[in-house]
Coordinates of N, CA and C in Angstrom, one line a residue:
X25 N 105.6 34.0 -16.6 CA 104.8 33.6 -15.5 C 103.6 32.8 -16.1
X26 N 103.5 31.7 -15.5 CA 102.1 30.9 -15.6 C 101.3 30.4 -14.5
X27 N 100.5 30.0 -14.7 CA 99.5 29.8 -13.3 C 99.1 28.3 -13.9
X28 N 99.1 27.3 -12.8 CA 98.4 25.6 -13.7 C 97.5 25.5 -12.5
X29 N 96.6 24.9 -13.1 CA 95.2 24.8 -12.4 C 95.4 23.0 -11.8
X30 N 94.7 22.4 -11.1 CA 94.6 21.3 -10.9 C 93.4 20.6 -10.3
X31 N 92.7 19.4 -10.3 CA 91.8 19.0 -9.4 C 90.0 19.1 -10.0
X32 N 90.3 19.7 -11.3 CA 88.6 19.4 -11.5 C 87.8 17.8 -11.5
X33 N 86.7 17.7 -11.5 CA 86.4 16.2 -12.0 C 84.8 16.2 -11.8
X34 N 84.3 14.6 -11.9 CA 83.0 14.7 -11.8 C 82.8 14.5 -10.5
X35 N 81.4 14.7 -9.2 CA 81.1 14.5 -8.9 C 79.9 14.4 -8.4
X36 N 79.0 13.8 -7.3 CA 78.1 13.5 -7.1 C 77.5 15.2 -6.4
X37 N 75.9 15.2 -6.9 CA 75.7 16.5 -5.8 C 75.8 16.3 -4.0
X38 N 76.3 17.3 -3.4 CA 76.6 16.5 -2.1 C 77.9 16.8 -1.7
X39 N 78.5 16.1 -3.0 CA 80.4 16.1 -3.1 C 81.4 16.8 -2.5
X40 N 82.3 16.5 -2.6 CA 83.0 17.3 -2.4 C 84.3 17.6 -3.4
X41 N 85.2 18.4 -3.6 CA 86.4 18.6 -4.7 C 87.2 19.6 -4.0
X42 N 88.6 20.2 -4.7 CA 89.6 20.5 -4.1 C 90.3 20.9 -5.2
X43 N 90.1 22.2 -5.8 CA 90.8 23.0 -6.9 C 92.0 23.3 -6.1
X44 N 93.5 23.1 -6.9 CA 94.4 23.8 -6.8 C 95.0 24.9 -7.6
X45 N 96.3 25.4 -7.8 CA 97.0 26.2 -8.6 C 97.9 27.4 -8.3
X46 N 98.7 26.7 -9.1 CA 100.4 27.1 -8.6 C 100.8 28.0 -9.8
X47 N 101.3 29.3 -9.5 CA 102.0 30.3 -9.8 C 103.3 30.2 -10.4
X48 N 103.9 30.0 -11.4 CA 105.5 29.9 -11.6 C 106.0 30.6 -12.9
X49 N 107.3 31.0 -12.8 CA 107.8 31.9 -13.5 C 108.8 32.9 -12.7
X50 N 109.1 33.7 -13.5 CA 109.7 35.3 -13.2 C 108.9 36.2 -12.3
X51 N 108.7 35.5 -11.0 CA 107.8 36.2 -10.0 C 108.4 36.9 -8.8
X52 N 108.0 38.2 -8.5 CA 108.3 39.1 -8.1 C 107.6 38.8 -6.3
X53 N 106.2 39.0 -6.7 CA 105.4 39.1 -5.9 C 104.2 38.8 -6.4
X54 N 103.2 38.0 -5.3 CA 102.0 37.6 -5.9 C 100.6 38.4 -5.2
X55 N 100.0 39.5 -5.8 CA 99.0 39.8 -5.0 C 98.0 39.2 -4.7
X56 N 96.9 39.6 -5.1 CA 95.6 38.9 -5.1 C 95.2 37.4 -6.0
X57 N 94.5 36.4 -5.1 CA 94.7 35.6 -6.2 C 92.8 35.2 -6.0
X58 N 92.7 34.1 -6.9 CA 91.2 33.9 -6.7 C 90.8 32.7 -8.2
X59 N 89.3 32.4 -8.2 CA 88.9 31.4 -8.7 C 88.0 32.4 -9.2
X60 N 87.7 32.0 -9.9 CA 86.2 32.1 -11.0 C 86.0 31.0 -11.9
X61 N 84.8 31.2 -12.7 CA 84.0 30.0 -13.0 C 83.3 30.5 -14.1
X62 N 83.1 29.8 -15.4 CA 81.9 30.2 -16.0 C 81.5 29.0 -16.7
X63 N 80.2 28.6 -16.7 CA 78.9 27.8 -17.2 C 79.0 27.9 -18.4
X64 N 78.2 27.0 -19.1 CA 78.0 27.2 -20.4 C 77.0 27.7 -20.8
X65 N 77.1 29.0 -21.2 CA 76.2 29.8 -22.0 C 76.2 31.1 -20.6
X66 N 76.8 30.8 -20.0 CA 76.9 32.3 -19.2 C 78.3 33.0 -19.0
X67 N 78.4 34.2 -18.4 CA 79.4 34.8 -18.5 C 80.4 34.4 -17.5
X68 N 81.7 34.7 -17.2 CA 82.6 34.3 -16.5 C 82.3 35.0 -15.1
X69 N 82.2 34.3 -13.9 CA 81.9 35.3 -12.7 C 83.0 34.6 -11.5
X70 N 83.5 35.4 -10.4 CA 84.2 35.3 -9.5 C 83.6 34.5 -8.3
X71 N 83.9 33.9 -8.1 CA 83.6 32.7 -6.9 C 84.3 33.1 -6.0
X72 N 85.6 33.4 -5.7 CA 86.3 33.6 -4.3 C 87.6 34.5 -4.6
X73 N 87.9 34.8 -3.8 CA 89.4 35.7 -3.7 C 89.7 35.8 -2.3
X74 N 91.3 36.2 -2.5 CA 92.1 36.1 -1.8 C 93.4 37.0 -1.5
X75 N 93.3 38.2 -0.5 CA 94.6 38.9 -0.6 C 95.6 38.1 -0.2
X76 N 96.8 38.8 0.3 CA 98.3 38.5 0.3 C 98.0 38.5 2.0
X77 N 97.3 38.9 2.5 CA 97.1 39.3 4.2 C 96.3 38.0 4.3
X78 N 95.4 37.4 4.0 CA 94.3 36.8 3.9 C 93.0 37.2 3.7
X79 N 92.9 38.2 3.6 CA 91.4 38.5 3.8 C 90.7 38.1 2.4
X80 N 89.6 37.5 2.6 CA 89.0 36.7 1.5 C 87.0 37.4 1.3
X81 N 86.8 36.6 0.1 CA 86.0 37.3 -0.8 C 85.1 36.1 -1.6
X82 N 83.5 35.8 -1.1 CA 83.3 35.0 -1.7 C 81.9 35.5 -2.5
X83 N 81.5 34.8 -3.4 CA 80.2 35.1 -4.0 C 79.2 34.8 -3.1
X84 N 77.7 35.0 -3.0 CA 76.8 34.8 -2.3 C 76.3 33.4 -2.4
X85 N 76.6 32.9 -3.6 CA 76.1 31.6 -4.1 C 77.1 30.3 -4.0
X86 N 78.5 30.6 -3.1 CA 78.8 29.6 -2.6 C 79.6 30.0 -1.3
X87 N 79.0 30.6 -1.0 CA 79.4 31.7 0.4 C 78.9 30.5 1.9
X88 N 79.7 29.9 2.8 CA 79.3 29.2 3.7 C 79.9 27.0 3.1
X89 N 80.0 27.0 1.4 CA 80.5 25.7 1.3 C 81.9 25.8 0.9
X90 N 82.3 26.9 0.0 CA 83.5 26.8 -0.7 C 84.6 27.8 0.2
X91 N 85.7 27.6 0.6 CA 86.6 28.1 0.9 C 87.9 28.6 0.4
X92 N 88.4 29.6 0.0 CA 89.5 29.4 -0.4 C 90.9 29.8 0.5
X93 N 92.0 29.6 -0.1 CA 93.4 29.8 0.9 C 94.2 30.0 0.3
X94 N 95.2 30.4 0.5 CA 96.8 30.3 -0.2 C 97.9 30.0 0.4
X95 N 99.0 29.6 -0.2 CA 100.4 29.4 0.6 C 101.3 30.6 -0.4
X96 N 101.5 31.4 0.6 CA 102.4 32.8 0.1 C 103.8 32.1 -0.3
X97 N 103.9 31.1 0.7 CA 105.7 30.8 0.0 C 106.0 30.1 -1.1
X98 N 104.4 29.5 -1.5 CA 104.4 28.7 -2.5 C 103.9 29.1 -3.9
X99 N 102.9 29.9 -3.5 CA 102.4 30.9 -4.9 C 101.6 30.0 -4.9
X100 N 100.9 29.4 -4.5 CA 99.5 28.6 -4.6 C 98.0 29.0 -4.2
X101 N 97.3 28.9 -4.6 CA 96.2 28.8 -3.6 C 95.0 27.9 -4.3
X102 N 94.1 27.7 -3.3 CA 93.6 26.2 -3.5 C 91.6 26.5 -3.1
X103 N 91.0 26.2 -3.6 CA 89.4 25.8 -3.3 C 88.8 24.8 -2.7
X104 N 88.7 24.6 -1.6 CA 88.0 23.4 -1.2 C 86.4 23.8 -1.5
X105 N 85.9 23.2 -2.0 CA 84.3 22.6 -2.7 C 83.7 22.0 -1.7
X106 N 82.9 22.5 -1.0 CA 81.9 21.3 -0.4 C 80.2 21.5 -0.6
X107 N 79.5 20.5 -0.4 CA 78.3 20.4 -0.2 C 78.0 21.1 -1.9
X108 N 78.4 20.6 -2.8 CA 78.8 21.1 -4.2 C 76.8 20.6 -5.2
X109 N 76.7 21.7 -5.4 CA 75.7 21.6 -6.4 C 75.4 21.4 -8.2
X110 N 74.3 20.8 -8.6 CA 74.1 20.6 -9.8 C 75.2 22.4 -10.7
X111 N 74.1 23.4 -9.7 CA 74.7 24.8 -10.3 C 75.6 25.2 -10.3
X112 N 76.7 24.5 -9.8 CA 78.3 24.5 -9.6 C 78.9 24.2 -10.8
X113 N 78.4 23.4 -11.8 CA 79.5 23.0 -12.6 C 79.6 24.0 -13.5
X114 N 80.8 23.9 -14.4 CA 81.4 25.0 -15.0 C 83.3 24.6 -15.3
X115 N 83.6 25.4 -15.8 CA 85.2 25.6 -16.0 C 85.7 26.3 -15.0
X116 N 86.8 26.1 -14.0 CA 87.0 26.8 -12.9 C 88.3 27.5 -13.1
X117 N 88.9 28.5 -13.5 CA 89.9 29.1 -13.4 C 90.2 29.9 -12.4
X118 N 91.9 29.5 -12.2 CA 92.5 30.6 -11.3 C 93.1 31.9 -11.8
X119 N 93.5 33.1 -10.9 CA 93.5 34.2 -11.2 C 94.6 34.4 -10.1
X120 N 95.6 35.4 -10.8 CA 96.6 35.9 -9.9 C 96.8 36.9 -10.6
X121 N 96.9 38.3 -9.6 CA 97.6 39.3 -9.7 C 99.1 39.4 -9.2
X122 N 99.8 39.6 -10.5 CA 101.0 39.2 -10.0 C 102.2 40.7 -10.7
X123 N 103.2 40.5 -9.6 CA 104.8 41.4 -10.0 C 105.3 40.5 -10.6
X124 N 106.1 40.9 -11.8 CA 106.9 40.3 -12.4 C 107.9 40.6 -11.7
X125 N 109.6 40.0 -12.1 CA 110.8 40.4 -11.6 C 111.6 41.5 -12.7
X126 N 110.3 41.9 -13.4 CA 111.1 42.9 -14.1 C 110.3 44.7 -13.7
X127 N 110.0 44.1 -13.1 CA 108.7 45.3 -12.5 C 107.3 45.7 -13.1
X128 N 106.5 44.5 -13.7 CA 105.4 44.7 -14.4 C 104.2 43.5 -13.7
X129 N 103.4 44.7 -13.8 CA 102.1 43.6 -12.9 C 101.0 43.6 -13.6
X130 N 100.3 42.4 -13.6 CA 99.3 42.4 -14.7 C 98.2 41.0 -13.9
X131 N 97.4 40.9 -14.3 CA 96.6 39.5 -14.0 C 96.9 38.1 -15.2
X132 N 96.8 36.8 -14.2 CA 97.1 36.3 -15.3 C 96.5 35.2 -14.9
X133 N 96.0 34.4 -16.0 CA 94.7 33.1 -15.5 C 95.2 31.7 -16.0
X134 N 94.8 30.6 -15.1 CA 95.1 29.4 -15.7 C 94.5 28.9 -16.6
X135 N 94.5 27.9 -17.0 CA 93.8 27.0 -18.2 C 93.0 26.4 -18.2
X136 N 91.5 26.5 -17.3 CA 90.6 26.1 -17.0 C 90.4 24.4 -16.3
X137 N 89.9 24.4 -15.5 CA 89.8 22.9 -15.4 C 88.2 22.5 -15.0
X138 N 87.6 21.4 -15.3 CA 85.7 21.3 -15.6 C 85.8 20.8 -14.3
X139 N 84.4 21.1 -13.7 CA 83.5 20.3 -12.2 C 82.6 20.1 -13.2
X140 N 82.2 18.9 -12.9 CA 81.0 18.6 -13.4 C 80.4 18.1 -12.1
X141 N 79.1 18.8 -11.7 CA 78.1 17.8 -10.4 C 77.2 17.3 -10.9
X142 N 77.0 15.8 -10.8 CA 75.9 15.6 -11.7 C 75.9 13.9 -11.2
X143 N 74.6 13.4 -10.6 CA 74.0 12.2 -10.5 C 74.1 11.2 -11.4

């Protein structure tokens, strides 16, 4: 099972961006999936989540611009970025809780991809 991230880049504060990331492998079932982020020189923290129902989960600090979603049939799910701040940028990794097809579930993260917001 791997998870690929997609969509980081630079932009202006204001901006807008559109993280993706797709799930593939020996997948069973995908539970919970979600985004987190960590800065440089700070710790890794959760930005959004997302059950298998929909019900969603955001931090306080981008609660009202960033949105997240998923496609169940696709094993995806995606971040739209808006109204994106200097304090946004960071490495953005995806996160899935996932079934394997051998009956083992575990979390597993993608390969980071950079926002940079910056004038």
């Amino acid at each position: 099972v791997q998870l690929q991230a997609f969509g980081g880049g630079l932009v202006q504060p204001g901006g807008s961006l559109r993280l993706s990331c797709a799930a593939s492998g020996s997948i069973f079932s995908v539970k919970a999936m979600g985004w987190y982020r960590q800065a440089p020189g700070k710790q890794r923290e959760l930005v959004a989540s997302i059950r298998t129902g929909g019900s969603t989960n955001y931090a306080d600090s981008v609660q009202g611009r960033f949105t997240i979603s998923r496609d169940n049939a696709k094993n995806t799910v995606a971040l739209q970025m808006n109204s994106l701040k200097p304090e946004d940028t960071a490495v953005y990794y995806c996160n899935a809780d996932i079934d394997n097809r051998y009956g083992l579930n575990r979390a597993y993260w993608g390969q980071g991809t950079k926002v940079t917001v910056s004038s």
